[in-house]
Amino acid sequence: MRRHDPVDIVTIGGGMSASILASQILPPTSLQMVSLEQGPAQWTYPDFAHNHDSLRFQNRFAMMQDISRTTWTWRPDERSPSLPYRQFGSFHPGQGLGGSMVHWTALTWRFLPDDFRYRSLNEEKYGRDRIPAEMTTQDWPIGYDDLEPYYDQLEYDMGVSGRAGNLGGQILPGGNPFEGERQRPYPNPPLARSKFGQLFEDASAGLDLHPFPTPAGILSQGYTDPYGNTRAGCLYCGFCTRYGCEVGAKTSPLTTWLPPALDTGRYEVRTGCRVLRIETADDGRATGVRYVDSRGEEHVQPAEVVVCSAFTLENVRMLLLSRGGAHPDGIGNDRGQVGRNYTYQLEQSPAKGLWEDESFNFFMGNGCTNSQIYDYNGDNFDHSDLDFLGGAAIAAAAGQREPISSSNTLLDGFADRQWGAEWKSMLGRYWDQVGTVNVQGDSPAYAGNFLDLDPTYRDEWGLPMLRITFDWRENERNMHRFLAARCEEILRAMNPDRVTVEAELGPYRIDQYQSTHPTGGAIMGRDPGDSVTNSYGQVWDTPNVFVTGAALYPQNPGANPTGTVGALALRTAEAIRDRYFARPGELL
Amino acid sequence: MVTRRSVLKSLSMIGGAGLVGGATLAGCTPDATGPAGAAGTATTDERVHQPERSPLPPDEAPDSLRFFTEQEARLLEAMLARLVPGDDRDPGAVQMGVATYIDGKLADHDPYAEPTYTHGPFASTYEEAPSEVEEGAVPIAERQLYRYGHQGRRPPQETYRLGLGALDRYAQTRYGRFFADLGPERQDEILVVLDDHGQRSEAADQVTGSAAEGSDDGAETSTSDDGAETSTSDDVLDQAEEVFGEVDPGGFFSMVRTDTIEGMFADPAYGGNKDLAGWRLVGWPAAQRSYSPEEMLRGTDKQPRSMHGLPVMNPDRPGGGRGALERPHDHVGKG
Ligand code: SF4
């Protein structure tokens, strides 16, 4: 066992949050930081110079966590047994320097002001009895206004491309009129629009809805960020989600925060390292982390502050694995809060159309070259007479279609069998002529959906895996039915020749990809009695341990989580830098 | 764990065929450097770099069988010929070399090509009560199993061996001949049974969707029915299950179908997609560096191109930004 010299901060994971922390905390201070990353080092050049191999990245998951060594287990409810997630399906946590943000799709949202007040807003507006007894949603400890400056900084760090909808209270045409008030427009104009996105935009505008271009963490033009990184605009190459961007147009830690952090000479990332637990002293404070390196040798890295900056699921697991001494049930779990309010994302394609004589170039572009509407998201529409709460963004199918991952289900609902002569000729004719209208909806929290350690399955290092207990509820089924009808209205206005609609939301199944948006499980709150951390991600019962990322969300709104992960990390970084090290203790 | 650093052969000169019909985003795309700019710098990096992240593609497309016996390959090809029929003018799975692709996948990866957790305990299904299940296995209601994704304990190599054998047994049982010796109609009848078998467990559990009303614009409406009734009777499905024995007929069928799609559309380096026939079928230009905003709206005349044909990324072109792309690597390394 090797014991390293102490550092000020050690992070578990070398992804987005870690690089944001390093880039904000280190340059103006003399602090030292180490990140332990389970995956390999990787750089835009030359590692992504040639990566247009869809088999390798789509079906063989070259960028993803190696789940042959450690994975997660799942069961639909407490009565059912859990089984391991043996192959990738529902979600795709990445590994390697820069983390999942290297292979992401890059939709970059600010959550709506209402999203931070899910519970009180719905109670005030619709009455307490509209919240199902099992629903454990709660308000965030901070509001949109608290986060606005950090959203603003994040967008300029990343060079986000989009069109403002609410600039200083003024509603601007062509943007998202439902967004919270922003102090500055996006730093870059929207990405080029796809043909299908254009059609969606015209159709939904014709229905008096409010389409706007998807805000993207992808540069629409050359951009020099506040750190001096100069990057090229997107080439619309069509190999985006699940790949690293070969020109650095897609923002990631590699393009943005790692350079200024590494330039200090006081940031070190050790790759190929698997953290086993957070070490604690008798008084319950964390003293550092214990990990195994790429050769299997055990190390201890002592640190003043420990940050769980891995993916949602591993952050929660790390807290639970750090059992013993002053924290018999794990760090942050002295009051049984860890694992509560695990949520996901309702992501479906309820309406699909086929155009006999129109092809759309779906294979170009990326996951952001489309348009969205927010008219049915959050509480942007009246729920008084509806049988559910919450909502979803509705969007046209975007780009980057490729045949290996699309052909399996593309013609479901149009071809009788998904093989044979008819299927083949239809695939040949219509591969680029079938498009969907999709929903990305919120996922409320329920007492019966939670995370804990699996009693049976252990990983390669002998540690219990994390067990996910999760299924959809009545609220989401009703929401889906309503949204499917809205999707169909828009789709029909796009004049397809054939339409197929899936109105009913089936049971949650972990084998089908939905989104890499597992959220919650180490939620932030106002009080140690209903949360694991305060609004800075600082763990109530172990104040020198911080959690970053979407594990902090009390419930998940109808938007991709990454923008808020970034804004929260910037806010936490500032607090650690300016306040924590001056006077270690609780940041209230 | 693959540790070798593999470099793929690429076009030796950037100014070659790869540039024909190249990008129009001057100054922005690596494609657009033009022969002059490229020729000056191609000396440094004429080969396409593959990062050390597994799994890496094969160096060359395999051309002989390494996993299947001749007899297995003949049977597999008979099945492929019905899954995606074709002939020399209009290639199907056989003409595209899908059998070579599958053979290579099974020979090159032990046991799985994708990251897979292979340790027990494994699931075992019951119809009525968990007590039906043998000791040490995790009891799962049969109708729920599909929700858990891949849970098999048998490596794909074994599933292929046993599955192909079972397919012939089933053909014998139903029609008294080997599968490969049956006519196309009979072969299809068998494959329909396997396909329907795979959909049965989901059908039991899923709520069937219903089309929304009010289709007044003339578009034909259908309802997705992955969970709907199948056309094959339960008796027939049960019989297939019995004959297949330890291999799940629906699972085997869906595995072959998924591998067929991979073999049709993966880069030819993997052994299938011969002459880029899969990509030509759907009209996918495949390995391209860029499309312009105009192409996004109006379409492109770029032709399908393999990874080997992709021009080398050239960060040294004027404004190519090597400085911006090549980050300081100090302080990042294996722990
Ligand atoms: S689509 Fe654009 S952002 Fe995505 S990988 Fe290609 S060039 Fe990069």
mmCIF file with all atom_site columns, C-alpha atoms and ligand atoms in Angstrom, chain A residues 51-52 104-106 191 217-219 233-241 243-251 364-367 369 400, chain B residues 289, ligand 1:
data_model
loop_
_atom_site.group_PDB
_atom_site.id
_atom_site.type_symbol
_atom_site.label_atom_id
_atom_site.label_alt_id
_atom_site.label_comp_id
_atom_site.label_asym_id
_atom_site.label_entity_id
_atom_site.label_seq_id
_atom_site.pdbx_PDB_ins_code
_atom_site.Cartn_x
_atom_site.Cartn_y
_atom_site.Cartn_z
_atom_site.occupancy
_atom_site.B_iso_or_equiv
_atom_site.pdbx_formal_charge
_atom_site.auth_seq_id
_atom_site.auth_comp_id
_atom_site.auth_asym_id
_atom_site.auth_atom_id
_atom_site.pdbx_PDB_model_num
ATOM   1  C  CA  . ASN A 1 51  ? -13.249 7.801  -34.954 1.00 0.00 ? 51  ASN A CA  1
ATOM   2  C  CA  . HIS A 1 52  ? -15.893 7.354  -37.616 1.00 0.00 ? 52  HIS A CA  1
ATOM   3  C  CA  . TRP A 1 104 ? -22.399 13.583 -24.774 1.00 0.00 ? 104 TRP A CA  1
ATOM   4  C  CA  . THR A 1 105 ? -25.005 14.994 -27.157 1.00 0.00 ? 105 THR A CA  1
ATOM   5  C  CA  . ALA A 1 106 ? -24.438 18.533 -25.830 1.00 0.00 ? 106 ALA A CA  1
ATOM   6  C  CA  . LEU A 1 191 ? -26.336 25.656 -35.026 1.00 0.00 ? 191 LEU A CA  1
ATOM   7  C  CA  . GLY A 1 217 ? -22.765 23.007 -26.146 1.00 0.00 ? 217 GLY A CA  1
ATOM   8  C  CA  . ILE A 1 218 ? -21.380 22.811 -29.684 1.00 0.00 ? 218 ILE A CA  1
ATOM   9  C  CA  . LEU A 1 219 ? -19.808 25.777 -31.428 1.00 0.00 ? 219 LEU A CA  1
ATOM   10 C  CA  . GLY A 1 233 ? -17.050 25.430 -35.356 1.00 0.00 ? 233 GLY A CA  1
ATOM   11 C  CA  . CYS A 1 234 ? -19.029 22.235 -35.879 1.00 0.00 ? 234 CYS A CA  1
ATOM   12 C  CA  . LEU A 1 235 ? -18.577 20.308 -39.149 1.00 0.00 ? 235 LEU A CA  1
ATOM   13 C  CA  . TYR A 1 236 ? -21.952 18.546 -38.830 1.00 0.00 ? 236 TYR A CA  1
ATOM   14 C  CA  . CYS A 1 237 ? -20.061 15.303 -39.372 1.00 0.00 ? 237 CYS A CA  1
ATOM   15 C  CA  . GLY A 1 238 ? -22.810 13.030 -38.044 1.00 0.00 ? 238 GLY A CA  1
ATOM   16 C  CA  . PHE A 1 239 ? -20.582 11.096 -35.601 1.00 0.00 ? 239 PHE A CA  1
ATOM   17 C  CA  . CYS A 1 240 ? -21.307 12.978 -32.414 1.00 0.00 ? 240 CYS A CA  1
ATOM   18 C  CA  . THR A 1 241 ? -23.149 11.289 -29.534 1.00 0.00 ? 241 THR A CA  1
ATOM   19 C  CA  . TYR A 1 243 ? -17.915 9.755  -30.029 1.00 0.00 ? 243 TYR A CA  1
ATOM   20 C  CA  . GLY A 1 244 ? -15.331 12.356 -29.106 1.00 0.00 ? 244 GLY A CA  1
ATOM   21 C  CA  . CYS A 1 245 ? -15.373 15.385 -31.411 1.00 0.00 ? 245 CYS A CA  1
ATOM   22 C  CA  . GLU A 1 246 ? -12.361 15.388 -33.682 1.00 0.00 ? 246 GLU A CA  1
ATOM   23 C  CA  . VAL A 1 247 ? -12.247 19.172 -34.039 1.00 0.00 ? 247 VAL A CA  1
ATOM   24 C  CA  . GLY A 1 248 ? -13.122 20.151 -30.493 1.00 0.00 ? 248 GLY A CA  1
ATOM   25 C  CA  . ALA A 1 249 ? -16.339 21.880 -31.559 1.00 0.00 ? 249 ALA A CA  1
ATOM   26 C  CA  . LYS A 1 250 ? -18.296 19.870 -29.019 1.00 0.00 ? 250 LYS A CA  1
ATOM   27 C  CA  . THR A 1 251 ? -17.447 21.301 -25.624 1.00 0.00 ? 251 THR A CA  1
ATOM   28 C  CA  . MET A 1 364 ? -25.801 14.750 -41.099 1.00 0.00 ? 364 MET A CA  1
ATOM   29 C  CA  . GLY A 1 365 ? -25.463 17.031 -38.126 1.00 0.00 ? 365 GLY A CA  1
ATOM   30 C  CA  . ASN A 1 366 ? -25.733 16.051 -34.505 1.00 0.00 ? 366 ASN A CA  1
ATOM   31 C  CA  . GLY A 1 367 ? -28.233 15.687 -31.677 1.00 0.00 ? 367 GLY A CA  1
ATOM   32 C  CA  . THR A 1 369 ? -29.458 20.385 -35.081 1.00 0.00 ? 369 THR A CA  1
ATOM   33 C  CA  . GLN A 1 400 ? -26.458 11.790 -36.747 1.00 0.00 ? 400 GLN A CA  1
ATOM   34 C  CA  . ARG B 2 289 ? -15.541 14.654 -42.150 1.00 0.00 ? 289 ARG B CA  1
HETATM 35 S  S1  . SF4 C 3 .   ? -21.269 16.906 -35.330 1.00 0.00 ? 1   SF4 C S1  1
HETATM 36 FE FE1 . SF4 C 3 .   ? -20.004 18.718 -34.918 1.00 0.00 ? 1   SF4 C FE1 1
HETATM 37 S  S2  . SF4 C 3 .   ? -19.692 18.729 -32.708 1.00 0.00 ? 1   SF4 C S2  1
HETATM 38 FE FE2 . SF4 C 3 .   ? -20.424 16.674 -33.264 1.00 0.00 ? 1   SF4 C FE2 1
HETATM 39 S  S3  . SF4 C 3 .   ? -18.536 15.482 -33.517 1.00 0.00 ? 1   SF4 C S3  1
HETATM 40 FE FE3 . SF4 C 3 .   ? -19.114 16.271 -35.561 1.00 0.00 ? 1   SF4 C FE3 1
HETATM 41 S  S4  . SF4 C 3 .   ? -17.976 18.200 -35.768 1.00 0.00 ? 1   SF4 C S4  1
HETATM 42 FE FE4 . SF4 C 3 .   ? -17.936 17.646 -33.602 1.00 0.00 ? 1   SF4 C FE4 1
#
